[in-house]
């Protein structure tokens, strides 16, 4: 009897923790979306946006490289890393120079990824 009660108590604790975590994540996502709806006004904000974009671009590029044949993969990974380093250098320029602004580059279509949290 007490073993069943203990199992139920543990299950209830996990369910409560999971629901609290999901609620916190929802609040964080909402705050981030609201923040993203406003333009960057400071050099630090522009840097942070460029930094996130650089990491997101690298993630997408590396995923695309992983789908390539093995013979082409090394060159693709190298190019992705070079682009990433150049993007980070541009982000640093945005932080150091308050007058600098992001460059609007028209290129290929926007690609998105979904980050999955692994248990």
PDB file of C-alpha atoms in Angstrom:
ATOM      1  CA  UNK A   1       0.000   0.000   0.000  1.00  0.00           C
ATOM      2  CA  UNK A   2       2.716   2.494   0.962  1.00  0.00           C
ATOM      3  CA  UNK A   3       4.703   1.553  -2.148  1.00  0.00           C
ATOM      4  CA  UNK A   4       1.743   2.525  -4.342  1.00  0.00           C
ATOM      5  CA  UNK A   5       1.308   5.766  -2.431  1.00  0.00           C
ATOM      6  CA  UNK A   6       4.999   6.576  -2.899  1.00  0.00           C
ATOM      7  CA  UNK A   7       4.742   5.947  -6.647  1.00  0.00           C
ATOM      8  CA  UNK A   8       1.693   8.208  -6.900  1.00  0.00           C
ATOM      9  CA  UNK A   9       3.427  10.947  -4.914  1.00  0.00           C
ATOM     10  CA  UNK A  10       6.513  10.778  -7.137  1.00  0.00           C
ATOM     11  CA  UNK A  11       4.361  10.835 -10.286  1.00  0.00           C
ATOM     12  CA  UNK A  12       2.434  13.854  -8.988  1.00  0.00           C
ATOM     13  CA  UNK A  13       5.689  15.656  -8.177  1.00  0.00           C
ATOM     14  CA  UNK A  14       6.998  15.034 -11.696  1.00  0.00           C
ATOM     15  CA  UNK A  15       3.748  16.208 -13.251  1.00  0.00           C
ATOM     16  CA  UNK A  16       3.786  19.406 -11.176  1.00  0.00           C
ATOM     17  CA  UNK A  17       7.417  20.121 -12.061  1.00  0.00           C
ATOM     18  CA  UNK A  18       6.772  19.496 -15.760  1.00  0.00           C
ATOM     19  CA  UNK A  19       3.741  21.772 -15.833  1.00  0.00           C
ATOM     20  CA  UNK A  20       5.655  24.541 -14.028  1.00  0.00           C
ATOM     21  CA  UNK A  21       8.548  24.177 -16.466  1.00  0.00           C
ATOM     22  CA  UNK A  22       6.199  24.391 -19.448  1.00  0.00           C
ATOM     23  CA  UNK A  23       4.527  27.501 -18.018  1.00  0.00           C
ATOM     24  CA  UNK A  24       7.929  29.129 -17.451  1.00  0.00           C
ATOM     25  CA  UNK A  25       9.019  28.261 -21.006  1.00  0.00           C
ATOM     26  CA  UNK A  26       5.811  29.757 -22.383  1.00  0.00           C
ATOM     27  CA  UNK A  27       6.429  33.003 -20.465  1.00  0.00           C
ATOM     28  CA  UNK A  28      10.027  33.131 -21.711  1.00  0.00           C
ATOM     29  CA  UNK A  29       8.935  32.529 -25.305  1.00  0.00           C
ATOM     30  CA  UNK A  30       6.280  35.227 -25.081  1.00  0.00           C
ATOM     31  CA  UNK A  31       8.780  37.715 -23.646  1.00  0.00           C
ATOM     32  CA  UNK A  32      11.277  36.857 -26.388  1.00  0.00           C
ATOM     33  CA  UNK A  33       8.670  37.311 -29.101  1.00  0.00           C
ATOM     34  CA  UNK A  34       7.633  40.661 -27.650  1.00  0.00           C
ATOM     35  CA  UNK A  35      11.282  41.703 -27.472  1.00  0.00           C
ATOM     36  CA  UNK A  36      11.814  40.645 -31.098  1.00  0.00           C
ATOM     37  CA  UNK A  37       8.928  42.816 -32.236  1.00  0.00           C
ATOM     38  CA  UNK A  38      10.907  45.950 -31.289  1.00  0.00           C
ATOM     39  CA  UNK A  39      13.936  47.134 -33.250  1.00  0.00           C
ATOM     40  CA  UNK A  40      17.369  47.034 -31.681  1.00  0.00           C
ATOM     41  CA  UNK A  41      18.266  50.485 -30.379  1.00  0.00           C
ATOM     42  CA  UNK A  42      21.627  49.948 -28.663  1.00  0.00           C
ATOM     43  CA  UNK A  43      24.917  48.573 -29.933  1.00  0.00           C
ATOM     44  CA  UNK A  44      24.659  45.730 -27.396  1.00  0.00           C
ATOM     45  CA  UNK A  45      21.191  44.752 -28.645  1.00  0.00           C
ATOM     46  CA  UNK A  46      22.412  44.781 -32.255  1.00  0.00           C
ATOM     47  CA  UNK A  47      25.372  42.631 -31.219  1.00  0.00           C
ATOM     48  CA  UNK A  48      23.149  40.123 -29.405  1.00  0.00           C
ATOM     49  CA  UNK A  49      20.805  39.843 -32.394  1.00  0.00           C
ATOM     50  CA  UNK A  50      23.724  39.378 -34.810  1.00  0.00           C
ATOM     51  CA  UNK A  51      25.298  36.831 -32.447  1.00  0.00           C
ATOM     52  CA  UNK A  52      22.091  34.782 -32.319  1.00  0.00           C
ATOM     53  CA  UNK A  53      21.729  35.028 -36.104  1.00  0.00           C
ATOM     54  CA  UNK A  54      25.322  33.831 -36.594  1.00  0.00           C
ATOM     55  CA  UNK A  55      24.744  30.786 -34.406  1.00  0.00           C
ATOM     56  CA  UNK A  56      21.406  30.047 -36.077  1.00  0.00           C
ATOM     57  CA  UNK A  57      22.983  30.317 -39.525  1.00  0.00           C
ATOM     58  CA  UNK A  58      25.766  27.978 -38.489  1.00  0.00           C
ATOM     59  CA  UNK A  59      23.274  25.454 -37.167  1.00  0.00           C
ATOM     60  CA  UNK A  60      21.313  25.466 -40.425  1.00  0.00           C
ATOM     61  CA  UNK A  61      24.474  25.225 -42.520  1.00  0.00           C
ATOM     62  CA  UNK A  62      25.863  22.328 -40.488  1.00  0.00           C
ATOM     63  CA  UNK A  63      22.572  20.441 -40.782  1.00  0.00           C
ATOM     64  CA  UNK A  64      22.655  20.920 -44.552  1.00  0.00           C
ATOM     65  CA  UNK A  65      26.292  19.799 -44.688  1.00  0.00           C
ATOM     66  CA  UNK A  66      25.413  16.641 -42.777  1.00  0.00           C
ATOM     67  CA  UNK A  67      22.971  15.689 -45.560  1.00  0.00           C
ATOM     68  CA  UNK A  68      25.651  15.970 -48.258  1.00  0.00           C
ATOM     69  CA  UNK A  69      27.733  13.102 -49.620  1.00  0.00           C
ATOM     70  CA  UNK A  70      30.853  12.404 -47.563  1.00  0.00           C
ATOM     71  CA  UNK A  71      33.170  13.662 -50.306  1.00  0.00           C
ATOM     72  CA  UNK A  72      31.577  17.141 -50.209  1.00  0.00           C
ATOM     73  CA  UNK A  73      30.924  17.347 -46.476  1.00  0.00           C
ATOM     74  CA  UNK A  74      34.377  18.505 -45.319  1.00  0.00           C
ATOM     75  CA  UNK A  75      34.397  21.444 -47.723  1.00  0.00           C
ATOM     76  CA  UNK A  76      30.854  22.379 -46.750  1.00  0.00           C
ATOM     77  CA  UNK A  77      31.693  22.267 -43.036  1.00  0.00           C
ATOM     78  CA  UNK A  78      34.789  24.394 -43.633  1.00  0.00           C
ATOM     79  CA  UNK A  79      32.748  26.985 -45.564  1.00  0.00           C
ATOM     80  CA  UNK A  80      30.050  26.997 -42.858  1.00  0.00           C
ATOM     81  CA  UNK A  81      32.711  27.617 -40.204  1.00  0.00           C
ATOM     82  CA  UNK A  82      34.279  30.449 -42.239  1.00  0.00           C
ATOM     83  CA  UNK A  83      30.868  32.092 -42.686  1.00  0.00           C
ATOM     84  CA  UNK A  84      30.221  31.718 -38.974  1.00  0.00           C
ATOM     85  CA  UNK A  85      33.527  33.390 -38.058  1.00  0.00           C
ATOM     86  CA  UNK A  86      32.808  36.245 -40.495  1.00  0.00           C
ATOM     87  CA  UNK A  87      29.328  36.670 -39.006  1.00  0.00           C
ATOM     88  CA  UNK A  88      30.787  36.826 -35.487  1.00  0.00           C
ATOM     89  CA  UNK A  89      33.323  39.424 -36.633  1.00  0.00           C
ATOM     90  CA  UNK A  90      30.472  41.544 -38.030  1.00  0.00           C
ATOM     91  CA  UNK A  91      28.614  41.121 -34.735  1.00  0.00           C
ATOM     92  CA  UNK A  92      31.681  42.403 -32.864  1.00  0.00           C
ATOM     93  CA  UNK A  93      31.765  45.448 -35.167  1.00  0.00           C
ATOM     94  CA  UNK A  94      28.154  46.164 -34.233  1.00  0.00           C
ATOM     95  CA  UNK A  95      29.085  46.118 -30.564  1.00  0.00           C
ATOM     96  CA  UNK A  96      32.224  48.240 -30.893  1.00  0.00           C
ATOM     97  CA  UNK A  97      30.792  50.887 -33.207  1.00  0.00           C
ATOM     98  CA  UNK A  98      27.517  52.475 -32.004  1.00  0.00           C
ATOM     99  CA  UNK A  99      26.957  53.907 -35.501  1.00  0.00           C
ATOM    100  CA  UNK A 100      27.225  50.525 -37.251  1.00  0.00           C
ATOM    101  CA  UNK A 101      24.030  48.909 -38.448  1.00  0.00           C
ATOM    102  CA  UNK A 102      23.294  45.401 -39.721  1.00  0.00           C
ATOM    103  CA  UNK A 103      23.568  44.909 -43.456  1.00  0.00           C
ATOM    104  CA  UNK A 104      20.411  43.781 -45.194  1.00  0.00           C
ATOM    105  CA  UNK A 105      21.574  40.982 -47.454  1.00  0.00           C
ATOM    106  CA  UNK A 106      19.107  39.630 -49.962  1.00  0.00           C
ATOM    107  CA  UNK A 107      19.923  36.006 -50.596  1.00  0.00           C
ATOM    108  CA  UNK A 108      18.248  32.677 -50.622  1.00  0.00           C
ATOM    109  CA  UNK A 109      14.968  31.968 -48.881  1.00  0.00           C
ATOM    110  CA  UNK A 110      14.824  32.028 -45.106  1.00  0.00           C
ATOM    111  CA  UNK A 111      15.308  28.606 -43.624  1.00  0.00           C
ATOM    112  CA  UNK A 112      14.224  27.697 -40.148  1.00  0.00           C
ATOM    113  CA  UNK A 113      15.061  24.952 -37.725  1.00  0.00           C
ATOM    114  CA  UNK A 114      13.439  23.708 -34.605  1.00  0.00           C
ATOM    115  CA  UNK A 115      15.596  23.085 -31.573  1.00  0.00           C
ATOM    116  CA  UNK A 116      14.533  20.037 -29.684  1.00  0.00           C
ATOM    117  CA  UNK A 117      15.309  19.632 -26.013  1.00  0.00           C
ATOM    118  CA  UNK A 118      16.519  16.132 -25.308  1.00  0.00           C
ATOM    119  CA  UNK A 119      15.623  14.604 -21.951  1.00  0.00           C
TER     120      UNK A 119
END
